[in-house]
Short mmCIF file of N, CA, C and O in Angstrom, two decimals:
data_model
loop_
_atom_site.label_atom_id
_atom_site.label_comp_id
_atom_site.label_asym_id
_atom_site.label_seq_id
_atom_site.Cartn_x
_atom_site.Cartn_y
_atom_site.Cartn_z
N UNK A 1 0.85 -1.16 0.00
CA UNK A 1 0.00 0.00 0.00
C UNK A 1 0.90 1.23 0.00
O UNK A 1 1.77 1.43 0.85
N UNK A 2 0.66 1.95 -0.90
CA UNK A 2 1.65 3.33 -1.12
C UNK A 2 1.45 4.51 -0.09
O UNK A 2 0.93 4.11 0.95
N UNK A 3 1.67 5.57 -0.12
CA UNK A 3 1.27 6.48 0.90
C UNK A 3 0.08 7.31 0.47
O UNK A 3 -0.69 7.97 1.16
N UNK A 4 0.11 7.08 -1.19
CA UNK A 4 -1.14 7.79 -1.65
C UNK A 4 -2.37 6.78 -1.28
O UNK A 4 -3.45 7.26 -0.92
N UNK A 5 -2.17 5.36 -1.40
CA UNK A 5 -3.06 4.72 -0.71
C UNK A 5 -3.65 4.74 0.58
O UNK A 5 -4.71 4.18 0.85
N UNK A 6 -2.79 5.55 1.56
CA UNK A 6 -2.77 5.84 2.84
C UNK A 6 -3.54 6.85 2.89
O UNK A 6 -4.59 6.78 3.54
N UNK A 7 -3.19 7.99 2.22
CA UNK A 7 -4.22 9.11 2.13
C UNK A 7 -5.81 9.06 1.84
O UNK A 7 -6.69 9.65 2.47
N UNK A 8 -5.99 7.97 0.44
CA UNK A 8 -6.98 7.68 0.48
C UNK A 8 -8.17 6.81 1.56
O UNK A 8 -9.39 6.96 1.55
N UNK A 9 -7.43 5.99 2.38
CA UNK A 9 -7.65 5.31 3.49
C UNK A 9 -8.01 7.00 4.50
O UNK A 9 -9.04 7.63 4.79
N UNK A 10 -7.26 7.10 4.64
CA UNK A 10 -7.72 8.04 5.88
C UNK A 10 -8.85 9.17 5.19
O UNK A 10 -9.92 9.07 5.78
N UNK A 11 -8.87 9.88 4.43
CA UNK A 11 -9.64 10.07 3.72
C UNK A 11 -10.80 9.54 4.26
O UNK A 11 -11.45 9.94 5.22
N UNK A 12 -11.04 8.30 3.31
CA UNK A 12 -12.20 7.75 3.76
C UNK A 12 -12.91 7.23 4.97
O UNK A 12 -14.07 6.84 5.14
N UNK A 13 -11.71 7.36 5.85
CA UNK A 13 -12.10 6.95 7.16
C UNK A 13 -12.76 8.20 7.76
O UNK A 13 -13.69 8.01 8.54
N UNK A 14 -12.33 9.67 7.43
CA UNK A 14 -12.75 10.52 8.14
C UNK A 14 -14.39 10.63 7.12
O UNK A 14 -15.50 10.84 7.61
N UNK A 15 -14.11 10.43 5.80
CA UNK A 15 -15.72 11.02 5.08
C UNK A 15 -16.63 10.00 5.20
O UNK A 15 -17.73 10.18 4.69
N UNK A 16 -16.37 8.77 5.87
CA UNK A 16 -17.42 8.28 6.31
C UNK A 16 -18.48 8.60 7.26
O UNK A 16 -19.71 8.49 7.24
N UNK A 17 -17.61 9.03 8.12
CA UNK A 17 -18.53 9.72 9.47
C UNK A 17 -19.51 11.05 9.02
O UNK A 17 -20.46 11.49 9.67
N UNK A 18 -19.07 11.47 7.90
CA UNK A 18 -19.41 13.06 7.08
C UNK A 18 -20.67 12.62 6.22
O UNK A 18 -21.83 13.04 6.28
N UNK A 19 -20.25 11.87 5.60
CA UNK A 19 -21.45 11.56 4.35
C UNK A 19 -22.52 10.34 5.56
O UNK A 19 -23.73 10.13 5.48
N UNK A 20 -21.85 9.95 6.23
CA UNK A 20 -23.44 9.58 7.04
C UNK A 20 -24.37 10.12 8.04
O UNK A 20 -25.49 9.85 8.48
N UNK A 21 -23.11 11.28 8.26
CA UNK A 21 -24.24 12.63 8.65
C UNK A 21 -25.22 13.35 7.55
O UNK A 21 -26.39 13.72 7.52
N UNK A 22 -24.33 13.34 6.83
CA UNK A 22 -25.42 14.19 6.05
C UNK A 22 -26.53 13.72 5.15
O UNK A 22 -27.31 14.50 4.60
N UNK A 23 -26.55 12.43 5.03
CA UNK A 23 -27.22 11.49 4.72
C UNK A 23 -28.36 11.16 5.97
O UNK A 23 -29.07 10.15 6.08
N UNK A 24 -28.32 11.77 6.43
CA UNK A 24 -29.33 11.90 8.43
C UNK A 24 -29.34 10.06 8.91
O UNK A 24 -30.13 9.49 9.66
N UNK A 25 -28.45 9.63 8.34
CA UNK A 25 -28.31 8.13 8.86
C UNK A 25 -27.59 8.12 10.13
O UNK A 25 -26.81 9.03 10.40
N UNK A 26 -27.82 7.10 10.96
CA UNK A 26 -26.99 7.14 12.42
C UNK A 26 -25.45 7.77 12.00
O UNK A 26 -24.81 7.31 11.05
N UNK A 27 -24.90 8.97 12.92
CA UNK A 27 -23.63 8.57 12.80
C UNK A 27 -22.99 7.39 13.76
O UNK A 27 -23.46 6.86 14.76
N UNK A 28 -21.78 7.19 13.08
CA UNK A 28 -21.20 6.06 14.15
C UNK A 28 -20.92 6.45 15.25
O UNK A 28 -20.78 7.67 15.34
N UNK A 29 -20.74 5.67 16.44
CA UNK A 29 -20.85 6.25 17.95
C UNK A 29 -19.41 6.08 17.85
O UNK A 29 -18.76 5.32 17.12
N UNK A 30 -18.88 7.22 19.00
CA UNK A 30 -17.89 6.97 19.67
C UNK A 30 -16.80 5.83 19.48
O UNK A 30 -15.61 5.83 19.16
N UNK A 31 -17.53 5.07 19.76
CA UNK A 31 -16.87 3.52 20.03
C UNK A 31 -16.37 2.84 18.89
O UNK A 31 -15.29 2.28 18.73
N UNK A 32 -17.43 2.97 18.03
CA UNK A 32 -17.20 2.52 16.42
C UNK A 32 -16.37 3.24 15.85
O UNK A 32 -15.91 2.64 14.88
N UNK A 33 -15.76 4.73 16.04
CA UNK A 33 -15.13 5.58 15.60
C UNK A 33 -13.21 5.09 16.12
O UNK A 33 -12.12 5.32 15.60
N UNK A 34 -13.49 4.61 16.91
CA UNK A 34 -12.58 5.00 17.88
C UNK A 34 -11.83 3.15 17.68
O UNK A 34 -10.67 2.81 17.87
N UNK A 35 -13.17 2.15 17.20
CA UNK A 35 -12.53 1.17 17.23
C UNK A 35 -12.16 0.74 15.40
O UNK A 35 -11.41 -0.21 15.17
N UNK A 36 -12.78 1.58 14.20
CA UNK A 36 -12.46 1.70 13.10
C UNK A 36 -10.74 2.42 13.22
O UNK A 36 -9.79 1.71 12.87
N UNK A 37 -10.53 3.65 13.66
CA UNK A 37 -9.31 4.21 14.46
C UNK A 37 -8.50 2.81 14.66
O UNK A 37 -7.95 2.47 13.61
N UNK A 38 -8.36 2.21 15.38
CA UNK A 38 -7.38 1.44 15.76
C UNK A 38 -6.81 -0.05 14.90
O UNK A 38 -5.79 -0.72 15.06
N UNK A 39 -8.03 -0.19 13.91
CA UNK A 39 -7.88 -1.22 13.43
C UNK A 39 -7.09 -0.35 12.06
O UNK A 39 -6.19 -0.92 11.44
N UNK A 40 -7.35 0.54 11.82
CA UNK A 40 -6.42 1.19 10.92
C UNK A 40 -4.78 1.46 11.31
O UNK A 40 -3.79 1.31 10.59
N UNK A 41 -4.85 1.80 12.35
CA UNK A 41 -3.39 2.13 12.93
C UNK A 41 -2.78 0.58 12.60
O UNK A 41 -1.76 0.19 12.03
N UNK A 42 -3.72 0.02 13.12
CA UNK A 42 -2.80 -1.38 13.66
C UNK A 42 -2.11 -2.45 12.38
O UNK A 42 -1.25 -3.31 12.55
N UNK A 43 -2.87 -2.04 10.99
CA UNK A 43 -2.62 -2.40 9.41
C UNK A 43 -1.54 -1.94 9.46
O UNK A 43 -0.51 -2.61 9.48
N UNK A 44 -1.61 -0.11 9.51
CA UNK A 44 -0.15 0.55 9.01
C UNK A 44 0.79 0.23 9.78
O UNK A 44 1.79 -0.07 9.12
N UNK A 45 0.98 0.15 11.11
CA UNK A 45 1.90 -0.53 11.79
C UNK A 45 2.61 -1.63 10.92
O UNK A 45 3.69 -1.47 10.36
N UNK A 46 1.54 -3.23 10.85
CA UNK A 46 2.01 -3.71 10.33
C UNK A 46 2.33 -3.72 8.91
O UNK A 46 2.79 -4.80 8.55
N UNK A 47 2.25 -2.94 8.09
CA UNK A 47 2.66 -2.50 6.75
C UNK A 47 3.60 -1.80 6.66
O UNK A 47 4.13 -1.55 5.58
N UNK A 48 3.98 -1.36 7.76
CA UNK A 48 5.39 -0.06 7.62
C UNK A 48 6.38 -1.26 8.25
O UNK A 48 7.52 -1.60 7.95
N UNK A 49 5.50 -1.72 9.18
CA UNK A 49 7.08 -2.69 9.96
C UNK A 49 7.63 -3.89 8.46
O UNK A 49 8.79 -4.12 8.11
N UNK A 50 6.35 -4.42 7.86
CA UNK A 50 7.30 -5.42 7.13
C UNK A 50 8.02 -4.57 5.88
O UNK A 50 9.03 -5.02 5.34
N UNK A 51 7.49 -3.42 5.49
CA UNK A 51 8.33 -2.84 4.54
C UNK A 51 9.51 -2.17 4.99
O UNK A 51 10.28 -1.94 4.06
N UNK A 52 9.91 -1.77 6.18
CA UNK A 52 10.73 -1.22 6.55
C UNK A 52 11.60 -1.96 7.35
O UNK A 52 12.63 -1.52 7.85
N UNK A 53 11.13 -3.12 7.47
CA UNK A 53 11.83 -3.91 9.24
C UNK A 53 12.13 -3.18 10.08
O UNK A 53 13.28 -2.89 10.42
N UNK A 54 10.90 -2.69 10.63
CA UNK A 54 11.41 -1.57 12.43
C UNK A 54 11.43 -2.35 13.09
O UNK A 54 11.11 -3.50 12.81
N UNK A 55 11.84 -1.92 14.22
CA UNK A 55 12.45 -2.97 15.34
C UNK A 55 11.36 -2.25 16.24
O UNK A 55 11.05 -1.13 15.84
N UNK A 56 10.78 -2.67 17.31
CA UNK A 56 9.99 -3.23 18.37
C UNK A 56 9.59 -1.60 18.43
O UNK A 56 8.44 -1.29 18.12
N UNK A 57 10.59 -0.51 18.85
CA UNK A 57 10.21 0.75 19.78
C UNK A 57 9.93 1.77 18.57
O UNK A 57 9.19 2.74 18.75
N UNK A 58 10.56 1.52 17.32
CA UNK A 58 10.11 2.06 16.29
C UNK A 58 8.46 1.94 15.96
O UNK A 58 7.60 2.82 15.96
N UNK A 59 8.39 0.66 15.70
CA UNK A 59 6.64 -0.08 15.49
C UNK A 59 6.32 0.61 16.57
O UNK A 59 6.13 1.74 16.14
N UNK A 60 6.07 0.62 18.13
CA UNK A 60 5.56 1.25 19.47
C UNK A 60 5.77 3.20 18.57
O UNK A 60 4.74 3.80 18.28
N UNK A 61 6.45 3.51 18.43
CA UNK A 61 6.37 5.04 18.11
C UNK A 61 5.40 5.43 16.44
O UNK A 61 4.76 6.44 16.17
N UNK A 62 5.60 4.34 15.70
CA UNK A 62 4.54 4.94 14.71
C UNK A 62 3.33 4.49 15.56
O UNK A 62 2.98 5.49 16.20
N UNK A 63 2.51 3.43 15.86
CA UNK A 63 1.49 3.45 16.68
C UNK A 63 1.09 4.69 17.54
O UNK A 63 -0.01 5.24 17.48
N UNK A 64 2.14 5.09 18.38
CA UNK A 64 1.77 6.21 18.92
C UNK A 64 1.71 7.66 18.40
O UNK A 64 1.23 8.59 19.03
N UNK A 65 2.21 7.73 17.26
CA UNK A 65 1.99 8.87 16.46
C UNK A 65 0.96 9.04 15.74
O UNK A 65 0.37 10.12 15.77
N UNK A 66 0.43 7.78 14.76
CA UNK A 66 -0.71 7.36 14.44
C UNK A 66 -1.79 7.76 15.20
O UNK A 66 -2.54 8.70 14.95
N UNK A 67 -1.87 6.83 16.35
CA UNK A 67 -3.04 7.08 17.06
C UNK A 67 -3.30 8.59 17.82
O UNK A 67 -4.47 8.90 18.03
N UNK A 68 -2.33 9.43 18.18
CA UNK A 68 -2.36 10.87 18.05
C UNK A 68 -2.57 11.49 17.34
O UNK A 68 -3.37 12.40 17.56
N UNK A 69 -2.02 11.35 16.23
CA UNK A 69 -2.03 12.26 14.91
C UNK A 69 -3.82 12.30 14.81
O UNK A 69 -4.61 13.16 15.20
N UNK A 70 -4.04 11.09 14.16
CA UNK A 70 -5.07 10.85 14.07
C UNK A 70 -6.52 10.70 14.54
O UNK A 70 -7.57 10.44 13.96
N UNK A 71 -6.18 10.93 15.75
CA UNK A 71 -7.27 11.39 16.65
C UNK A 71 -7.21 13.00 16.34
O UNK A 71 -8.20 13.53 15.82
N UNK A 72 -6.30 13.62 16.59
CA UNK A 72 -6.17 15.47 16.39
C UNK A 72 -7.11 15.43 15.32
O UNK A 72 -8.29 15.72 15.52
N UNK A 73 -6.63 15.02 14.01
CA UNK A 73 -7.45 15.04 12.72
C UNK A 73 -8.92 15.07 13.11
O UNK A 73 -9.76 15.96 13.25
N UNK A 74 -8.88 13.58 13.24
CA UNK A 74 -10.48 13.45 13.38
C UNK A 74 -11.21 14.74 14.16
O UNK A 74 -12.19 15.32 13.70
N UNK A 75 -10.54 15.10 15.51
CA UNK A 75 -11.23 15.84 16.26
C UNK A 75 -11.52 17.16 15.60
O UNK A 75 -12.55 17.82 15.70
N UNK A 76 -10.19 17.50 14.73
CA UNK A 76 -10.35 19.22 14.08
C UNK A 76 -11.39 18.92 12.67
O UNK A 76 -12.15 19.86 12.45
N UNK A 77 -11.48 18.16 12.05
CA UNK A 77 -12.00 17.62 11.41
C UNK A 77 -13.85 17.91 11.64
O UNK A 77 -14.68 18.46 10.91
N UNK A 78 -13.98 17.19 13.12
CA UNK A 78 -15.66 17.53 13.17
C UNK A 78 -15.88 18.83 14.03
O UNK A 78 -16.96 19.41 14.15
N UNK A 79 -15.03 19.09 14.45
CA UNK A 79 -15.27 20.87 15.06
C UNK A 79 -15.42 21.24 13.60
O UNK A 79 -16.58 20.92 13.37
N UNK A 80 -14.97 21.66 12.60
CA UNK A 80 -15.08 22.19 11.40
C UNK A 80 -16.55 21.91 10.83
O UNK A 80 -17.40 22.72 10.47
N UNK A 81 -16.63 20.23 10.89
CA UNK A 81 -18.14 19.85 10.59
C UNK A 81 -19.62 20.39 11.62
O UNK A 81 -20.80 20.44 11.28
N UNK A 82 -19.08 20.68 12.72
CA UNK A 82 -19.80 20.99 13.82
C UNK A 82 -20.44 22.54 13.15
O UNK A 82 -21.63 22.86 13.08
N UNK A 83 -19.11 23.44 12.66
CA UNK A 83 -19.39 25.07 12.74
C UNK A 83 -19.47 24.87 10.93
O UNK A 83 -18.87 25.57 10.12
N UNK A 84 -20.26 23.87 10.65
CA UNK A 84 -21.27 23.63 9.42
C UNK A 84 -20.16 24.22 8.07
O UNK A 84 -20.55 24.65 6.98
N UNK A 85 -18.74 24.09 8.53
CA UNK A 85 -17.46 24.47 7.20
C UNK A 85 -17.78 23.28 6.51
O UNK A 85 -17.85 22.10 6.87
N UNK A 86 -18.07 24.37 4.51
CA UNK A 86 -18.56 23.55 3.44
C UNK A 86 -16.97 23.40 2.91
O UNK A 86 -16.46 22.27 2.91
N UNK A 87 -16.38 24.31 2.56
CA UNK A 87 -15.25 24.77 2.00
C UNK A 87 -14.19 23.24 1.94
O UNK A 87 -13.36 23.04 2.83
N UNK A 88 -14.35 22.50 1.03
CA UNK A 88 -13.64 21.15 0.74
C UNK A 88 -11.68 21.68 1.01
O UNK A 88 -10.67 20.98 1.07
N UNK A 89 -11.83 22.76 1.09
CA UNK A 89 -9.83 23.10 0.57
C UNK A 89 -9.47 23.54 2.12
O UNK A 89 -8.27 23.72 2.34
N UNK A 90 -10.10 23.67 2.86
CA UNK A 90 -10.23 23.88 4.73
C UNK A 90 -9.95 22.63 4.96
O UNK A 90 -8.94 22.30 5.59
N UNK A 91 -10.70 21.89 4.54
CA UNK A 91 -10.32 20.54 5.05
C UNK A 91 -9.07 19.26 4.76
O UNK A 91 -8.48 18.37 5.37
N UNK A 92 -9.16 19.90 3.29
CA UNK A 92 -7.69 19.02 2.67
C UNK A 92 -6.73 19.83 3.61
O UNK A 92 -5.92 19.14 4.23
N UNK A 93 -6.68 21.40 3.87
CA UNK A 93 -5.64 21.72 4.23
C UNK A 93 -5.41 21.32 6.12
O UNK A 93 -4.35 21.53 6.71
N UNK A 94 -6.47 20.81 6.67
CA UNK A 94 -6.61 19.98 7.63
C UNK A 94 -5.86 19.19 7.95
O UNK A 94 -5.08 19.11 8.90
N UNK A 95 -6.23 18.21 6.66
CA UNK A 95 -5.52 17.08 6.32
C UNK A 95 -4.10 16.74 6.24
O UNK A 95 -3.40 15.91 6.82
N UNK A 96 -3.84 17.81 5.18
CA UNK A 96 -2.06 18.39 4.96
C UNK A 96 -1.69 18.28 5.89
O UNK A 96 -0.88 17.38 6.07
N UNK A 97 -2.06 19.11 6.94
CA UNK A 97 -1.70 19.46 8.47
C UNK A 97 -0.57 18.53 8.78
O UNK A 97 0.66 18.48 8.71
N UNK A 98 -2.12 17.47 9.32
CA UNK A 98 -1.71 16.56 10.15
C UNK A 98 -0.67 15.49 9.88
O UNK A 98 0.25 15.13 10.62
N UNK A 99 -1.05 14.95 8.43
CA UNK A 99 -0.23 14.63 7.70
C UNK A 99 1.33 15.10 7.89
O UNK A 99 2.12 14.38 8.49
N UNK A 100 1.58 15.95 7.51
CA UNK A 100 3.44 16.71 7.84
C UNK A 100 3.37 16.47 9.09
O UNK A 100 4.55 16.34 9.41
N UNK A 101 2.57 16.28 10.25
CA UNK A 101 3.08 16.41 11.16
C UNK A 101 3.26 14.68 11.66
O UNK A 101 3.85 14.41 12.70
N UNK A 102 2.67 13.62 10.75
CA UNK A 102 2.88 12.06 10.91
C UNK A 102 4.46 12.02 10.67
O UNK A 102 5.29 11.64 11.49
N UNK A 103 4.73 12.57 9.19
CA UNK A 103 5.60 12.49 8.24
C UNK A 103 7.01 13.11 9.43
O UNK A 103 7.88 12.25 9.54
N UNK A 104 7.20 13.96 9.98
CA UNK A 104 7.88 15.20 10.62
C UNK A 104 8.45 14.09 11.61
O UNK A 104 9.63 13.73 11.58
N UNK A 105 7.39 13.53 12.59
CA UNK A 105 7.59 12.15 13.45
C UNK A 105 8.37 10.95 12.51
O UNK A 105 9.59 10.80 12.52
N UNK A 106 7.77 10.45 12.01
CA UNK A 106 7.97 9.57 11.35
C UNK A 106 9.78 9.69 11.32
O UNK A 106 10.46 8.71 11.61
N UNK A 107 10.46 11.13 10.90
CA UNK A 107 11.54 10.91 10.12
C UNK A 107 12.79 11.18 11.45
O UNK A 107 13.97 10.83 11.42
N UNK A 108 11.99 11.99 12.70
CA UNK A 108 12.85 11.66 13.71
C UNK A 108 13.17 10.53 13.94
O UNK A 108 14.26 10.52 14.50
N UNK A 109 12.53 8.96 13.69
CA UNK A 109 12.97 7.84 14.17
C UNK A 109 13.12 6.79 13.32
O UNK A 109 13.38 5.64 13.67
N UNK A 110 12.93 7.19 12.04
CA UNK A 110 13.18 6.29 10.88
C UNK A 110 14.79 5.99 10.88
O UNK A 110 15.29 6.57 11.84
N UNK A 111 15.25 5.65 10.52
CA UNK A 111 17.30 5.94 9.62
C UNK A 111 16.48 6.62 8.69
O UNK A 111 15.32 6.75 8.30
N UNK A 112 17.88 7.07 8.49
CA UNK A 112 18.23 7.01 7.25
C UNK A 112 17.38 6.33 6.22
O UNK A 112 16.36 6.66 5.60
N UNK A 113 18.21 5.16 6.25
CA UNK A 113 17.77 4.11 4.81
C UNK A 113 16.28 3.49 4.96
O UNK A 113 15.79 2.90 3.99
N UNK A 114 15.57 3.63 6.16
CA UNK A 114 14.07 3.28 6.43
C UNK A 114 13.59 4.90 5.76
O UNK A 114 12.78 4.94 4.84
N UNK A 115 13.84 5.43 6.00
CA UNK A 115 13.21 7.01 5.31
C UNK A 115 12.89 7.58 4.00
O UNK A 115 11.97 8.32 3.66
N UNK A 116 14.27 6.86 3.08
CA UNK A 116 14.48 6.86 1.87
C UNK A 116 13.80 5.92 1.08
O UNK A 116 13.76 5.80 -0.15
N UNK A 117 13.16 5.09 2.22
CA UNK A 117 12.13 3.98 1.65
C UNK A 117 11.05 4.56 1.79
O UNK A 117 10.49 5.09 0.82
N UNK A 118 10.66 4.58 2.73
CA UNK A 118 9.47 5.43 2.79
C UNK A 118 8.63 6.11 2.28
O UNK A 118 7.41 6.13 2.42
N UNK A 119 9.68 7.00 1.31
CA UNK A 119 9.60 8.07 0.53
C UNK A 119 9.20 7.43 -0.47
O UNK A 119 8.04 7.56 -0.89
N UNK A 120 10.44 6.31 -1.27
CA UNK A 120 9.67 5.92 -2.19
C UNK A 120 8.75 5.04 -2.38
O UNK A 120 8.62 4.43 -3.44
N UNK A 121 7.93 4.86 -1.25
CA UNK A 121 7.01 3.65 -1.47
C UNK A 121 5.95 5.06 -1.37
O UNK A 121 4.74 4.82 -1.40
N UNK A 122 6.30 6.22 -1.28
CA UNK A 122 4.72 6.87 -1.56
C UNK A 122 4.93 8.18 -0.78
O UNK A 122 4.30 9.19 -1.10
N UNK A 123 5.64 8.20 0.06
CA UNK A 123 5.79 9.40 1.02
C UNK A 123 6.14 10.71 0.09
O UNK A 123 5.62 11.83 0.06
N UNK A 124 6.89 10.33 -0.41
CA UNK A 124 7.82 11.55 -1.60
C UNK A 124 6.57 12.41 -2.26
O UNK A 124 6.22 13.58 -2.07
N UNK A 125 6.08 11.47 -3.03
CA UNK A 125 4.96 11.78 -4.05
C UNK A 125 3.94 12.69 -2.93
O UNK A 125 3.89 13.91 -2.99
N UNK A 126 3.09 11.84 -1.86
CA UNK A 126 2.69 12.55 -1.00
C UNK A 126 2.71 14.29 -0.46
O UNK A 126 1.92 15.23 -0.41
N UNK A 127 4.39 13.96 -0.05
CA UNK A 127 5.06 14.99 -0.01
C UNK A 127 4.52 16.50 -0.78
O UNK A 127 4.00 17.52 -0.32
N UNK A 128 4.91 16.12 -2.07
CA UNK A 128 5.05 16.86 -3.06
C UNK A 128 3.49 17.29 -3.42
O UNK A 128 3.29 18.50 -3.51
N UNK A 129 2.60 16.60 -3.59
CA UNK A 129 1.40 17.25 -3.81
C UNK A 129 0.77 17.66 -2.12
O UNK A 129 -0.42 17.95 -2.14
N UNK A 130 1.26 17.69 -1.07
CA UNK A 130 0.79 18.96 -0.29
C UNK A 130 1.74 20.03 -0.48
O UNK A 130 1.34 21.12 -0.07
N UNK A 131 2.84 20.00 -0.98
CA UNK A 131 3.62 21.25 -1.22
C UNK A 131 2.90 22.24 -2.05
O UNK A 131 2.86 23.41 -1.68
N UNK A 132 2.14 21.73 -3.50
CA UNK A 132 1.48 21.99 -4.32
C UNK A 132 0.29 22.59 -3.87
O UNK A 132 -0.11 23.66 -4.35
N UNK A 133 -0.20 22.08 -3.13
CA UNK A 133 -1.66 22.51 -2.83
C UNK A 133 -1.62 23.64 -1.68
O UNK A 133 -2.58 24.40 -1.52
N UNK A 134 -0.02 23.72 -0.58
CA UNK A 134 0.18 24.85 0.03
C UNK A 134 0.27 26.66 -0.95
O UNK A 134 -0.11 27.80 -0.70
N UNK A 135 1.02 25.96 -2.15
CA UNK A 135 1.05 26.98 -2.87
C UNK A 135 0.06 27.50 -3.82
O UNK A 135 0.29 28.54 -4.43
#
């Protein structure tokens, strides 16, 4: 799974909760939110560890960045939805955000040569189109 695949994943993890609001269908509770949340972390974990071979405290620090990062998101995410923001480019730039700030983590504890992988399994590209969309 690339990092643009990643984007799209989270993506959809957050516009699910969106389009089934506005669709006046139950949103998901808490719990369901929170346990969709973890089963996602817990993929990329294992998808970064076998592409990268992290060792034990590495795997423990993307988990915990993940599950931070990604809670922030989500949370700024429905305050925005809360104060009824239509504006789709508020929210990518949301997104961006949080994103650089996975990526920012990520490269304090990567090497080197885990980083340069990283990149090219999708991070780079990533990279580069929020640079684009800052400007």
């Amino acid at each position: 799974m690339k990092k643009s695949r990643l984007l799209h994943v989270l993506a959809a993890l957050t516009l699910s909760v969106f389009v089934a609001q506005a669709q006046n269908q139950q949103p998901q509770t808490p719990e369901e939110q929170e346990k969709q949340l973890m089963e996602f972390v817990d993929k990329e974990v294992q998808r970064l560890s076998s592409l990268l071979n992290l060792e034990y405290w590495q795997e423990f620090y993307v988990d915990s960045t993940l599950t931070h990062d990604l809670r922030g998101r989500m949370a700024e995410m429905m305050e925005m939805q809360k104060a009824k923001v239509e504006n789709t480019d508020l929210y990518q730039a949301v997104s961006d955000k949080w994103m650089e700030k996975i990526d920012r983590s990520y490269q304090r504890f990567f090497t080197p040569e885990q980083w340069k992988k990283y990149l090219k399994s999708g991070g780079e590209k990533a990279q580069k189109a929020r640079d684009k969309r800052k400007k």
